Coordinates of C-alpha atoms in Angstrom, one line a residue:
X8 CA 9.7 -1.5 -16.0
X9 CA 7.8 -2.1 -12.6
X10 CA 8.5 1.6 -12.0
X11 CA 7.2 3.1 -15.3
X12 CA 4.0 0.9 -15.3
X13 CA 3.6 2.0 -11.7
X14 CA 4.3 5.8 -12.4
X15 CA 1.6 5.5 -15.7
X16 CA -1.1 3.8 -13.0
X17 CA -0.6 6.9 -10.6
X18 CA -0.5 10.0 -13.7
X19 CA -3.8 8.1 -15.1
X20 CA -5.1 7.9 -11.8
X21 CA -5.1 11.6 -11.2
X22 CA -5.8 12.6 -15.0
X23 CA -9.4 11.9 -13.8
X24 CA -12.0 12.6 -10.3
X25 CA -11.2 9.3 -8.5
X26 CA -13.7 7.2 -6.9
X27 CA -12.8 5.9 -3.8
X28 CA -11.2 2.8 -4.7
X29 CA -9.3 4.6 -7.6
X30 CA -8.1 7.3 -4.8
X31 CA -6.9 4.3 -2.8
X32 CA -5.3 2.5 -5.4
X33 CA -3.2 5.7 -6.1
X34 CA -1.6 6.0 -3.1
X35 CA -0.9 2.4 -2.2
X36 CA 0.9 2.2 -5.7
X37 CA 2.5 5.6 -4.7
X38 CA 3.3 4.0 -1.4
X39 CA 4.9 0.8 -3.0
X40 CA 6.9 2.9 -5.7
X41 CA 8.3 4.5 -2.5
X42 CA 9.6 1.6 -0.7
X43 CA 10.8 0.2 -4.1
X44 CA 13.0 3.0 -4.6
X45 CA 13.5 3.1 -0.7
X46 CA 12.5 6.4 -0.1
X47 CA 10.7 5.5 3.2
X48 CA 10.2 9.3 4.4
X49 CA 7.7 9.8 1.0
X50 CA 6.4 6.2 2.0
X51 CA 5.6 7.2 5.4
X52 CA 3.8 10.7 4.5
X53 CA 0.9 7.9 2.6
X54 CA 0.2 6.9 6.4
X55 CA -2.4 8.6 8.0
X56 CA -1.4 10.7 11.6
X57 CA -2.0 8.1 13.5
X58 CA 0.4 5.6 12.0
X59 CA 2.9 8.2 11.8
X60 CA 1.9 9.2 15.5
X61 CA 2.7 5.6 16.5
X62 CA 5.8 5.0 14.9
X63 CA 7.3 8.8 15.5
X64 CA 9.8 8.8 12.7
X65 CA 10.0 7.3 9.0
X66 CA 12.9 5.8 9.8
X67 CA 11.0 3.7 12.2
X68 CA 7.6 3.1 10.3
X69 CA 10.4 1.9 7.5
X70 CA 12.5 -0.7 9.1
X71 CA 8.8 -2.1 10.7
X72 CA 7.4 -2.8 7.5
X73 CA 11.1 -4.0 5.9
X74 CA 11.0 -6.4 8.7
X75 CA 7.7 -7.1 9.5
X76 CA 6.1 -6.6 6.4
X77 CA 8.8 -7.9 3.4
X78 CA 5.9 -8.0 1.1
X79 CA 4.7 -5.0 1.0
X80 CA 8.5 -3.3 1.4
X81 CA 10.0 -4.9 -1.7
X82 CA 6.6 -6.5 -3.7
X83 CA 6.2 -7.9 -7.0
X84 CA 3.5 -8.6 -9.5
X85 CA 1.1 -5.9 -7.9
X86 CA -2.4 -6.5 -8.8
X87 CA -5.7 -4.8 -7.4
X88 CA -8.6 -6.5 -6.3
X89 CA -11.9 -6.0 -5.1
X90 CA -12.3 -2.6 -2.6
X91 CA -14.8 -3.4 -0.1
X92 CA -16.7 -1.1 2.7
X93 CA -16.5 -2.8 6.2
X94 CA -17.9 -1.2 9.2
X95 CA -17.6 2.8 6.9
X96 CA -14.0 2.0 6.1
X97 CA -12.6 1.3 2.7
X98 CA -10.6 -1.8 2.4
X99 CA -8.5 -2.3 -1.2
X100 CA -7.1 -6.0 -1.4
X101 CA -4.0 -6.5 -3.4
X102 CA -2.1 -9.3 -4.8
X103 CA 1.5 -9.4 -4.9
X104 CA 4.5 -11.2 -4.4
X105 CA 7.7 -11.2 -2.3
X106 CA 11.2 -11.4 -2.9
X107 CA 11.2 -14.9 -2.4
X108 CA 8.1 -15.7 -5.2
X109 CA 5.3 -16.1 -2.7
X110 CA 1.7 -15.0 -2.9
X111 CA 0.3 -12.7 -0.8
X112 CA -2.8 -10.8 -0.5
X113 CA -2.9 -7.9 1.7
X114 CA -6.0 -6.0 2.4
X115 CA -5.2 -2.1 2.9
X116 CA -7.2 -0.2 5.5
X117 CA -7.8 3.1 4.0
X118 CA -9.1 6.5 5.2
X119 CA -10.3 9.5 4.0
X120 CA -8.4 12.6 5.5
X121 CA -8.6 16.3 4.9
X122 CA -5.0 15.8 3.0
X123 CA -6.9 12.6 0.9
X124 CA -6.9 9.2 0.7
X125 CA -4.1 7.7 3.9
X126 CA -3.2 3.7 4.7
X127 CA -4.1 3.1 8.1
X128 CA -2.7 -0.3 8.1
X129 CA -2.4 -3.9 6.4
X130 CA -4.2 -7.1 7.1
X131 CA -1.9 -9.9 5.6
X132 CA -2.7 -13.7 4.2
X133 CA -1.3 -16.3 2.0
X134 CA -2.6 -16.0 -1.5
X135 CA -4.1 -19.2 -2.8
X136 CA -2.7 -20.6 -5.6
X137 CA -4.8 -19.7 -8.1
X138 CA -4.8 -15.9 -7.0
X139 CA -1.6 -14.8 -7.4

């Protein structure tokens, strides 16, 4: 079920010009359908060159976020929040949880390349109660 609703967010998504936020939101729920079905080479191609520069391989950039980032590698209960502009970059915060049932709300850094919208990294925190 997570899959089709994700899949139906994406085709809507690109049914449509995106605004920024929209564009963003497409490819983190692109990226997270990825790692759910553990594809972690079509998860790393939504990084931008200089993630994939960093970690050299997908294989690499895969077992950092499944180790570092179990959130984001196996998530649940995906919900977007607000996108904010901070210093000209584009920063979507989403609510999810783990594997375990925790909260979590992780603030994507997002840039705009020539080949669209890439994730240029996660900022991380415990979701309050109430959030997620």
């Amino acid at each position: 079920m997570r899959y089709l609703i994700l899949s139906l967010a994406l085709a809507l998504g690109l049914a449509a010009p995106l605004r920024a936020d929209e564009g963003a939101q497409a490819v983190i729920s692109a990226q997270i359908e990825a790692f759910l079905a553990q594809d972690v080479a079509r998860a790393y191609g939504y990084a931008t060159p200089f993630i994939q520069q960093k970690f050299g391989t997908p294989e690499q950039f895969g077992a950092m976020v499944r180790d570092g980032y179990p959130m984001v590698w196996k998530p649940s209960d995906v919900i977007f929040l607000d996108a904010k502009d901070i210093a000209g970059k584009l920063w979507q915060s989403v609510s999810l949880r783990d594997a375990t049932g925790a909260g979590w709300i992780v603030e994507y850094e997002m840039v705009e390349t020539p080949d669209g919208w890439r994730i240029n990294g996660v900022r991380v925190t415990p979701a309050p109660d109430a959030t997620a």
